[in-house]
Short mmCIF file of C-alpha atoms and ligand atoms in Angstrom, two decimals:
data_model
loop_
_atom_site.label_atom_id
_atom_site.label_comp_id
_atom_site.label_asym_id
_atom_site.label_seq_id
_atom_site.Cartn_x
_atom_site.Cartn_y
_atom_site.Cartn_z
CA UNK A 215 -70.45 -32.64 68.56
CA UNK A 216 -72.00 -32.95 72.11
CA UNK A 217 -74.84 -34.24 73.36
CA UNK A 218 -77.81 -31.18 74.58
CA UNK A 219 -77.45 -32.84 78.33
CA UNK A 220 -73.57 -32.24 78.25
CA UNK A 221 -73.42 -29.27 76.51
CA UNK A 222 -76.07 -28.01 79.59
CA UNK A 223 -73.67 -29.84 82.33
CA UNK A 224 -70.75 -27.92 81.21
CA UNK A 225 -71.89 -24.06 80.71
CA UNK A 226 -74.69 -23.27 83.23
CA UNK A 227 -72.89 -22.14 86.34
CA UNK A 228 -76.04 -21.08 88.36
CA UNK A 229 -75.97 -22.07 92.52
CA UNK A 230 -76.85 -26.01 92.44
CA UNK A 231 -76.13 -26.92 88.80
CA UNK A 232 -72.72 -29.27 87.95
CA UNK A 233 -70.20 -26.99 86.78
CA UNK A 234 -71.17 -24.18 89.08
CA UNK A 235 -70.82 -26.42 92.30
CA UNK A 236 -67.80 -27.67 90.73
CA UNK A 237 -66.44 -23.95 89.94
CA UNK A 238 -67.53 -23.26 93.71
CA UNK A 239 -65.00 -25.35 94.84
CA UNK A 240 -62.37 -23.10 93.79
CA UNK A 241 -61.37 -18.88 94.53
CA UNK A 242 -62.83 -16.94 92.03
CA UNK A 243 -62.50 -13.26 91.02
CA UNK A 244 -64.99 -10.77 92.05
CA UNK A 245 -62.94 -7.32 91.16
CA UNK A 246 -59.78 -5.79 90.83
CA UNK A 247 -58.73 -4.49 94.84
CA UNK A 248 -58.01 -0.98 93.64
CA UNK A 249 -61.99 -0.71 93.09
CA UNK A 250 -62.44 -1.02 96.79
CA UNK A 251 -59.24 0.45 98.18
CA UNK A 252 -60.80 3.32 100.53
CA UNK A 253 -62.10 1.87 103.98
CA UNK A 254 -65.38 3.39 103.85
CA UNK A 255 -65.74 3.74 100.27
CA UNK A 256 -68.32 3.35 97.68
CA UNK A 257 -69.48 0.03 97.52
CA UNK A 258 -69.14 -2.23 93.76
CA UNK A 259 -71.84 -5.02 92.67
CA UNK A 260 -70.16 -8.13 91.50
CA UNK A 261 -72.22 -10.91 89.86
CA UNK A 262 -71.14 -13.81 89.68
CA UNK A 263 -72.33 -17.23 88.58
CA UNK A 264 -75.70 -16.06 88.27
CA UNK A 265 -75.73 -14.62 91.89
CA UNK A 266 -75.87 -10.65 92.45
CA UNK A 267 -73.47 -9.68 95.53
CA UNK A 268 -72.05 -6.30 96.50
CA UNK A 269 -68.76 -6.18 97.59
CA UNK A 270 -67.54 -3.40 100.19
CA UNK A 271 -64.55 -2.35 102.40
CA UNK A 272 -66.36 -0.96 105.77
CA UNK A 273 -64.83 1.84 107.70
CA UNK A 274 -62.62 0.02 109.39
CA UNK A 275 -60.75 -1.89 106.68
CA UNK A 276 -63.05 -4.96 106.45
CA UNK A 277 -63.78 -6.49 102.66
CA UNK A 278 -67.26 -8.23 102.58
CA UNK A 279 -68.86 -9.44 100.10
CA UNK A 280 -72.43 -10.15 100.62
CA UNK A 281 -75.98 -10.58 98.95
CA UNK A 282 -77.34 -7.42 96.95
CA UNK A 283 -80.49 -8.17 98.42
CA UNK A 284 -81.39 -6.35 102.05
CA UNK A 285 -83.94 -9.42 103.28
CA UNK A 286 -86.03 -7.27 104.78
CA UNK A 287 -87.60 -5.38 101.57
CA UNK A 288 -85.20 -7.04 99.06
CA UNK A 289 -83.69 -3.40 98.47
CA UNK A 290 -80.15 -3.37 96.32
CA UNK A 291 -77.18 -2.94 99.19
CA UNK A 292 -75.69 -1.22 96.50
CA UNK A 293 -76.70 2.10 96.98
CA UNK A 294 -76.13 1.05 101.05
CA UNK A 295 -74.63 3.63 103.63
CA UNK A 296 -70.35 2.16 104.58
CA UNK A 297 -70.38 3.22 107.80
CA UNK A 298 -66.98 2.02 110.24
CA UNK A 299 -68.78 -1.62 110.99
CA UNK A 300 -70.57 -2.47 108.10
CA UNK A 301 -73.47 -1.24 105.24
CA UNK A 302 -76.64 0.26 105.92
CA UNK A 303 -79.50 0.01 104.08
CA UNK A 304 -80.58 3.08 102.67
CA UNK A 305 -84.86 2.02 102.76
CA UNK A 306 -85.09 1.49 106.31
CA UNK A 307 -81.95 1.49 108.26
CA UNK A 308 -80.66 -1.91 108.71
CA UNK A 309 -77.29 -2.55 108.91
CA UNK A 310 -75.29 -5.51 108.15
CA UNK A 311 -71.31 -6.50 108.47
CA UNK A 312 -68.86 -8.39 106.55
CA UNK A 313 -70.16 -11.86 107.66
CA UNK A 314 -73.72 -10.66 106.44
CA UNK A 315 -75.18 -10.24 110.42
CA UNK A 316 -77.79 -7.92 110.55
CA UNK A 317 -76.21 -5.50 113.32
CA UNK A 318 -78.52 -2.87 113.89
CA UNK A 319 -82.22 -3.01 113.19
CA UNK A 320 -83.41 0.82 114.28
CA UNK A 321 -86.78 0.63 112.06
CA UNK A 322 -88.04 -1.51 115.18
CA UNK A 323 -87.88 0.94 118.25
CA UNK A 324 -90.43 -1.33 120.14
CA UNK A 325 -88.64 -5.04 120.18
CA UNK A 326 -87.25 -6.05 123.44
CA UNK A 327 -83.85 -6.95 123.80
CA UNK A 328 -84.47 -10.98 122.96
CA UNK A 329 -87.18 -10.10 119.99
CA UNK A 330 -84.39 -7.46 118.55
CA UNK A 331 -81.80 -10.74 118.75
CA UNK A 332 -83.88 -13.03 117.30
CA UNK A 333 -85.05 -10.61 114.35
CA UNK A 334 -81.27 -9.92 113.78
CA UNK A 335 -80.30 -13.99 113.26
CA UNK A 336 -83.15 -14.36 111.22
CA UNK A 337 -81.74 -11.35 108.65
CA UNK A 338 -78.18 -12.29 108.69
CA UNK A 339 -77.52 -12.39 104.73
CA UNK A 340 -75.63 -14.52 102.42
CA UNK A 341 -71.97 -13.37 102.74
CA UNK A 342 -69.06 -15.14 100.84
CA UNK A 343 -64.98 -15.55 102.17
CA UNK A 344 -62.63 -12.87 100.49
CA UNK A 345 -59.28 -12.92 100.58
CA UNK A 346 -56.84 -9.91 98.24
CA UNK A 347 -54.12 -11.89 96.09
CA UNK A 348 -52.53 -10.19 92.58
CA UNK A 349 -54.24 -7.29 92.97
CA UNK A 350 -57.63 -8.95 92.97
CA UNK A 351 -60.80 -9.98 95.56
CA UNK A 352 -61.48 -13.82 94.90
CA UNK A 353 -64.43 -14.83 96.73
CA UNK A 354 -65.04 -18.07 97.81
CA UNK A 355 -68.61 -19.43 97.12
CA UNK A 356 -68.40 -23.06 97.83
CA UNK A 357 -69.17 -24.80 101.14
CA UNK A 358 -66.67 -24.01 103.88
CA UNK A 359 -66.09 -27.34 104.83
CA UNK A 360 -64.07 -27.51 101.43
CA UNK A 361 -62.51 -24.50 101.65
CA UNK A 362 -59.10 -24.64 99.81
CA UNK A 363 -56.01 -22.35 100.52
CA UNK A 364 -55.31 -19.93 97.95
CA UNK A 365 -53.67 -21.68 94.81
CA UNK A 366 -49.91 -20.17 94.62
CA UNK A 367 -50.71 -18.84 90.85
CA UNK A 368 -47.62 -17.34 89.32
CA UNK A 369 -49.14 -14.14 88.39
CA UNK A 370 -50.32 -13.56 92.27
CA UNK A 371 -47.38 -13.83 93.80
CA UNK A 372 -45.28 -11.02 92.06
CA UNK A 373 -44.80 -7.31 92.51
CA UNK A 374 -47.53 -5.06 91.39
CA UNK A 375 -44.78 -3.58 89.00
CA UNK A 376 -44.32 -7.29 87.59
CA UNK A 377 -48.21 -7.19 85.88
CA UNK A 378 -50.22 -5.46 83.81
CA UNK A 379 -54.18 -6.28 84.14
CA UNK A 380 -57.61 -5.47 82.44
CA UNK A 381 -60.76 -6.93 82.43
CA UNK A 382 -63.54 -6.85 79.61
CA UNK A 383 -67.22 -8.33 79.89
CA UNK A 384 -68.18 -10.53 77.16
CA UNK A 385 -71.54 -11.55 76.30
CA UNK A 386 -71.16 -15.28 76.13
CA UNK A 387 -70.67 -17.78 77.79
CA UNK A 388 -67.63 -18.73 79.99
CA UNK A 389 -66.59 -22.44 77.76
CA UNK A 390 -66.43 -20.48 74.40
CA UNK A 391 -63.45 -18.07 76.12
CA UNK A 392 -61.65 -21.02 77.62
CA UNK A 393 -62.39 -23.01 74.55
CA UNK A 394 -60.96 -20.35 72.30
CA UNK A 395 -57.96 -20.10 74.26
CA UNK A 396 -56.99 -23.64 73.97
CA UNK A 397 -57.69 -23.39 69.80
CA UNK A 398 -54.39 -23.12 68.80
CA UNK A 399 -55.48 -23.12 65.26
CA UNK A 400 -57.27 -19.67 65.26
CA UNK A 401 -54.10 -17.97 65.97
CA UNK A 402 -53.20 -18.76 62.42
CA UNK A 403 -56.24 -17.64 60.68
CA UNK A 404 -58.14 -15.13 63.44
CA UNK A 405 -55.38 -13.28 64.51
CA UNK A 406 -53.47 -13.99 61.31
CA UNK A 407 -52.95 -10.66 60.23
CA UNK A 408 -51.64 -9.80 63.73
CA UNK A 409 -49.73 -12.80 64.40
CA UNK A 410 -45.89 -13.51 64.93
CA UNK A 411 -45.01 -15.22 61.44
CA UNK A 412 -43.66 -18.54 63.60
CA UNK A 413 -47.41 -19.14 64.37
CA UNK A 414 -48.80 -18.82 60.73
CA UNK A 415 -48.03 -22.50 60.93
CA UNK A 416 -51.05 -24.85 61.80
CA UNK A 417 -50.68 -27.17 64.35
CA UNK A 418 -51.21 -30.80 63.40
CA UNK A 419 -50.25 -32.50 67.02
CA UNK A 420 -52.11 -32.33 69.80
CA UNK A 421 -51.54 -33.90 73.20
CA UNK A 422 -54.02 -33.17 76.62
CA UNK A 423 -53.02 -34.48 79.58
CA UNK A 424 -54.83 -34.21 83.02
CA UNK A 425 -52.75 -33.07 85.57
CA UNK A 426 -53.07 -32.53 89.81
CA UNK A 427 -53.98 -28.59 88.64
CA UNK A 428 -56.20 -29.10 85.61
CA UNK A 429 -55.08 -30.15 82.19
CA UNK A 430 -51.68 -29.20 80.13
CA UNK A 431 -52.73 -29.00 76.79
CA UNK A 432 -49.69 -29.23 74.09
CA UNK A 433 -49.74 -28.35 70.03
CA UNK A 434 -47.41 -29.47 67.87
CA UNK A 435 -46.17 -27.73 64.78
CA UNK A 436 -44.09 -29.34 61.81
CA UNK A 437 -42.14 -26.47 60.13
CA UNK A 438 -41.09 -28.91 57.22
CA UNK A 439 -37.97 -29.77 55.89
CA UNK A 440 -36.63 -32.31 58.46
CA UNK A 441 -36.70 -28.76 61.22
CA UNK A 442 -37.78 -30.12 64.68
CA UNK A 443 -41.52 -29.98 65.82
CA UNK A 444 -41.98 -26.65 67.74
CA UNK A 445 -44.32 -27.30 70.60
CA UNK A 446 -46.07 -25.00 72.59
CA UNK A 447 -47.29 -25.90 76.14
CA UNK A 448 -50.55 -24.49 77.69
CA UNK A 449 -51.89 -24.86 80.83
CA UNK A 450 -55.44 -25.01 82.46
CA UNK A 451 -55.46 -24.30 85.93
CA UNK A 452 -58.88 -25.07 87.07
CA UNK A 453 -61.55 -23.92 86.98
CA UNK A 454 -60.99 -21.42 84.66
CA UNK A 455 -57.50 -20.08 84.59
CA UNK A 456 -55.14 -20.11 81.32
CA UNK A 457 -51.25 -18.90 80.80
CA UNK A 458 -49.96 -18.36 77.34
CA UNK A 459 -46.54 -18.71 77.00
CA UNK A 460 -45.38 -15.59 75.46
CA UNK A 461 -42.32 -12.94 76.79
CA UNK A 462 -43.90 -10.95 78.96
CA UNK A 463 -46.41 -14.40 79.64
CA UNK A 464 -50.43 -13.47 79.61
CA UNK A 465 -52.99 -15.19 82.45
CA UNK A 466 -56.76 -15.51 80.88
CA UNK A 467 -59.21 -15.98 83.87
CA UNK A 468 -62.79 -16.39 82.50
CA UNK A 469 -64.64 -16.18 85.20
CA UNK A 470 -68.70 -16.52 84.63
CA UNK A 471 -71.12 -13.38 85.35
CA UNK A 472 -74.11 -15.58 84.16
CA UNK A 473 -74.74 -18.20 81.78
CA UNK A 474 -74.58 -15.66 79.08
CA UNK A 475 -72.38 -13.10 80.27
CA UNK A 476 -68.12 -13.61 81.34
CA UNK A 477 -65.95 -11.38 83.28
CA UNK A 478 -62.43 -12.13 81.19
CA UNK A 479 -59.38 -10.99 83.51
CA UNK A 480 -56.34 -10.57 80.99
CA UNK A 481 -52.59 -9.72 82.69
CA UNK A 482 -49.62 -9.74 81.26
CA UNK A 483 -46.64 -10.24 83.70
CA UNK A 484 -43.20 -10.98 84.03
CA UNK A 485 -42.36 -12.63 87.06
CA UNK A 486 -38.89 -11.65 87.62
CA UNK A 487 -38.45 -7.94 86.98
CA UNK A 488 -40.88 -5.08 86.41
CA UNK A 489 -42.56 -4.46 82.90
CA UNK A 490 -41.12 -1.84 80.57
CA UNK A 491 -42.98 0.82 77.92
CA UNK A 492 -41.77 -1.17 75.78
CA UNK A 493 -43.03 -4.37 77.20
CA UNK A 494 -46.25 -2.90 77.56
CA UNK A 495 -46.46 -0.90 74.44
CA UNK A 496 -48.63 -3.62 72.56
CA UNK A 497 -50.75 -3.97 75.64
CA UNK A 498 -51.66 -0.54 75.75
CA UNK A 499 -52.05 0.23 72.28
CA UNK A 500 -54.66 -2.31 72.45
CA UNK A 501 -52.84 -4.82 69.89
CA UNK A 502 -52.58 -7.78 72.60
CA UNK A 503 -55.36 -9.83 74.57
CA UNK A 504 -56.84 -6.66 75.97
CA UNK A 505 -59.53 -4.55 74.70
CA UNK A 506 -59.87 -0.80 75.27
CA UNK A 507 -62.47 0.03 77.27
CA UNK A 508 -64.91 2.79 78.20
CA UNK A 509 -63.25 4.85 80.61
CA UNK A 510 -64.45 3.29 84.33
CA UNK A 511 -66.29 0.87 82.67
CA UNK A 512 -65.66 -2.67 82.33
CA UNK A 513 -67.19 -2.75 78.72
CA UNK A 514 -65.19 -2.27 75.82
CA UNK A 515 -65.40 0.07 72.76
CA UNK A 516 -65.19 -2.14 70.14
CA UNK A 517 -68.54 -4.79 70.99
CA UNK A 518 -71.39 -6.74 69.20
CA UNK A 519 -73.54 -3.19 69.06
CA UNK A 520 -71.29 -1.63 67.15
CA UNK A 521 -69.50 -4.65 65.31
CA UNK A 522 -66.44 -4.18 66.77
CA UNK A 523 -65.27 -1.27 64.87
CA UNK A 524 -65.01 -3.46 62.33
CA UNK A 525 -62.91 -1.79 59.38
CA UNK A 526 -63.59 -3.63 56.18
CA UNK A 527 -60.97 -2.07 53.58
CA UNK A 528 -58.19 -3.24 56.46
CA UNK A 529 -59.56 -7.05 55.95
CA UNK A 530 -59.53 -6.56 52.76
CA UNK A 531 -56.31 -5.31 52.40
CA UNK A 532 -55.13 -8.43 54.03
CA UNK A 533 -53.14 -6.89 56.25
CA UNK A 534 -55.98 -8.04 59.28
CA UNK A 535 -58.17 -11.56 58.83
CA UNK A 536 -60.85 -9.74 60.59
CA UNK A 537 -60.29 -6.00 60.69
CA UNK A 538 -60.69 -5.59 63.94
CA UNK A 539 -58.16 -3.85 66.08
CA UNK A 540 -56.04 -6.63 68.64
CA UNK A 541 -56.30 -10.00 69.87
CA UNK A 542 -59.03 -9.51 72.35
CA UNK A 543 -61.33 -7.61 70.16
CA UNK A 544 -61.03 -10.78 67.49
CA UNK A 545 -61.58 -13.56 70.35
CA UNK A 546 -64.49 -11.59 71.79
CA UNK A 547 -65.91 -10.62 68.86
CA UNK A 548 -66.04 -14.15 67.08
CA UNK A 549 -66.61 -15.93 70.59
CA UNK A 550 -69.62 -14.04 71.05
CA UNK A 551 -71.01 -14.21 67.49
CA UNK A 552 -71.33 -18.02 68.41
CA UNK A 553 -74.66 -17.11 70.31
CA UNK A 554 -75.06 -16.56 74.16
CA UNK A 555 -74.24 -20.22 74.94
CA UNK A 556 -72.94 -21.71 71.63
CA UNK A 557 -75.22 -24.62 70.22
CA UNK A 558 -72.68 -27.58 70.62
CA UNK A 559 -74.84 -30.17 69.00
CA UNK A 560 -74.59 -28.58 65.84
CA UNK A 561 -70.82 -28.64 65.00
CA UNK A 562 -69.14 -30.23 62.90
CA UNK A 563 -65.76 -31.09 64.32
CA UNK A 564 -62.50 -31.45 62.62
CA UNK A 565 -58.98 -33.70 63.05
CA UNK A 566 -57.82 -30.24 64.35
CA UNK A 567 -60.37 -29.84 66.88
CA UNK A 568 -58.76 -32.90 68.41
CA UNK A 569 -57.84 -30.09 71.77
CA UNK A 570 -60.88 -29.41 72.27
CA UNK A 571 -62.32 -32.43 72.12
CA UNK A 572 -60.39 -33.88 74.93
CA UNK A 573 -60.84 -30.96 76.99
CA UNK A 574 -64.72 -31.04 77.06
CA UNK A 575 -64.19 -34.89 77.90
CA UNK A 576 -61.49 -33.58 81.02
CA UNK A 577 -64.19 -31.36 82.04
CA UNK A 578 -67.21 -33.86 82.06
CA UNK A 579 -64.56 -35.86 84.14
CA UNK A 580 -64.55 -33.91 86.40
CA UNK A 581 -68.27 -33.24 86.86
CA UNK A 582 -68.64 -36.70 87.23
CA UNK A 583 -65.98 -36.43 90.19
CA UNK A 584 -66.90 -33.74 91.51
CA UNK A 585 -70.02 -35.63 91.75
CA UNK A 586 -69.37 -39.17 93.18
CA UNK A 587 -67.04 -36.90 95.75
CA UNK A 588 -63.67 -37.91 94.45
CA UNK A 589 -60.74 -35.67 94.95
CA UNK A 590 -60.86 -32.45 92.81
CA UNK A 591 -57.94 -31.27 90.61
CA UNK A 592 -55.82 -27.78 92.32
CA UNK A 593 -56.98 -28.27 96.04
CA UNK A 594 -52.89 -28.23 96.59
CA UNK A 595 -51.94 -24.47 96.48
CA UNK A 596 -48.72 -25.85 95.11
CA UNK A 597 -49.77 -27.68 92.16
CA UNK A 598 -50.28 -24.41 90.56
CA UNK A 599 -46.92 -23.96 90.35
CA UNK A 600 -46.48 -24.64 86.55
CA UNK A 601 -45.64 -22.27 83.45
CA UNK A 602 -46.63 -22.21 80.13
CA UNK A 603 -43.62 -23.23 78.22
CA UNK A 604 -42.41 -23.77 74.37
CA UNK A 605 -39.75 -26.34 73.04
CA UNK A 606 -38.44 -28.12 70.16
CA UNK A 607 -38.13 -31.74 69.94
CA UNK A 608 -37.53 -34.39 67.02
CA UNK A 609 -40.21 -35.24 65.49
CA UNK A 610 -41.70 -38.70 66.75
CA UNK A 611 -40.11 -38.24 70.36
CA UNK A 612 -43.03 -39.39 72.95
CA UNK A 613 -43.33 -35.42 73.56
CA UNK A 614 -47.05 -36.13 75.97
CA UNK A 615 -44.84 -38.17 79.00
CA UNK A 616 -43.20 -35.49 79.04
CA UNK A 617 -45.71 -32.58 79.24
CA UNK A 618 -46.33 -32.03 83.15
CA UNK A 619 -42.67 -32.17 83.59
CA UNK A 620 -42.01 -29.27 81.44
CA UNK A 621 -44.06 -26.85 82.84
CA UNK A 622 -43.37 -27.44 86.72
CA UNK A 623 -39.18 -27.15 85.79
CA UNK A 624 -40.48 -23.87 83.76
CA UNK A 625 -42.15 -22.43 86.72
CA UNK A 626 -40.23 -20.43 89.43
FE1 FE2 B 67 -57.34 -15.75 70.27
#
């Protein structure tokens, strides 16, 4: 259970409260690069953290991302001219570049040179750093003082061959999607049906340990019989980044619209050699962590308004806990059923909730840092050089001193 105030600290991401100055501290997505590709092209709204932008590639090969708003009538950019230097504003003309200066103001024929100037300062607009990486635009939204390099994240840093990406909206918020991907024990019963038989066990040990990128968070499970415990190793890269440790590996990025509303990136990759059909068969087929979506769209079939597709006589044949079709489906679909921003001071936690427990307390950790200035987790590009890793080790071995150890040797 958590207190109202904390439960409020750690999901609203809007400009000024904790967690969203905190999450401005790092790059976030805004949209997959191959939306923008064509200098000149149409522009794409991105919202994030509560904030309407519009991001565009000007004539000339320039990303910007900048407010929706044009601050002279509050018009949407969106449906903006891209013209070589930047986009005009359809209402009355004004033009504005990828830094957000107003360049060209021709609704005002009878300013003098210095009036035109000053006019122009005063309706520069909001515009955020981008920078391409993994096939994505991260934006940076924090102040520029504090500006980090860009984190060397595994998935990033391989051929375009190596990865396979989606991305899905969900309508909740952003700490139920990381929180469900740290629950090791829904694997067994959500996504029973689906599961690899190894995980049908439920995991009884649980170690978290703060790291210099985030947190590694490690589950233990005791297959019986004298067997060794099989661990399974998961980071958090902050703020928001997770990699499972399957073959080919998975990266969740939940990476907040709104309060209510999360843009979840999903890739599979394999960093060392391109993915094969049959590597991607299960992603495709929509049996893994991504959902099928409306073509273009970045909503998927199977949501809340039509309850997920939901097939009954499949749950009942036990052959699916939930009857819904894949992984993501199941996580979005009971993630979301938890209300818009789940109601934390009404749960009633269990021994195996121990995970998530310590995770919420890592998090409020580092609100409190983030507030009293201390040094934030990840602001070394290569502390994200970790991997998600699995092992076996005798049961009673001091498995947590261990932890961050394991996953830098797994990494590259
Ligand atoms: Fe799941």
């Amino acid at each position: 259970m958590l207190s109202r105030e904390d439960n409020e600290r750690l999901t609203r991401v809007g400009p000024g409260t904790p967690m969203g100055e905190l999450m401005r501290r790092y790059w976030v997505p805004a949209a997959y690069a191959n939306t923008v590709e064509q200098p000149g092209g149409a522009p794409v709204r991105v919202r994030l953290m509560c904030e309407n932008l519009v991001l565009f590639r000007d004539g000339s090969g320039r990303l910007g991302l900048i407010d929706e708003r044009c601050p002279h009538r509050t018009a949407s950019l969106y449906f903006g001219r891209n013209e070589k230097d930047g986009l005009r504003c359809v209402y009355h003309g004004l033009k504005f570049d990828a830094n957000g200066h107003c360049i060209d103001l021709p609704c005002l024929p009878q300013a003098n040179n210095a009036e035109r100037t000053n006019i122009q300062r005063e309706l520069a607009v909001k515009a955020y750093p981008v920078i391409e990486r993994g096939g994505v635009v991260w934006a940076y939204m924090g102040p520029l003082e504090h500006k980090p390099e860009f984190p060397d994240l595994e998935w990033t840093r391989i051929p375009p061959a190596h990865r396979f990406a989606t991305r899905h909206i969900q309508e909740c918020n952003w700490l139920q999607g990381l929180e469900g991907g740290f629950d090791a024990t829904h694997l067994t019963f959500l996504h029973g049906g689906d599961a690899e038989p190894s995980r049908r066990l439920v995991a009884t040990m649980y170690e978290v340990i703060a790291t210099d990128f985030g947190f590694v968070v490690g589950t233990g499970r005791d297959p019986g019989a004298g067997k060794d415990i099989m661990w399974n190793l998961n980071v958090m890269l902050m703020p928001f980044h997770k990699i499972i440790s399957s073959i080919p590996a998975a990266a969740h990025v939940w990476a907040p619209i709104d309060d209510e509303n999360t843009m979840l990136y999903s890739v599979d990759f394999i960093a060392d050699r391109p993915l094969t059909e049959q590597d991607l068969k299960r992603s495709t087929e929509w049996r893994g962590i991504h959902t099928e979506n409306a073509p273009g769209s970045d909503h998927a079939i199977r949501t809340k308004h039509n309850d997920y597709l939901i097939d009954r006589s499949l749950q009942a044949s036990g052959a699916s806990m939930t009857g819904m079709k894949g992984l993501g489906t199941q996580d979005c679909a009971i993630q979301e059923s938890m209300g818009p921003i789940a109601d934390r001071t009404r749960e009633y936690l269990l021994a195996t909730d121990t995970a998530i427990v310590k995770i919420r307390r890592l998090l409020l950790q580092a609100l409190d840092n983030h507030a009293a200035g201390k040094l934030l987790p990840g602001m070394q590009p290569s502390s994200y050089r970790v991997r998600s890793t699995r092992f076996e080790a005798p049961k009673g071995a001091k498995v947590a001193d261990t932890m961050v150890e394991r996953v830098r040797a797994a990494a590259r």
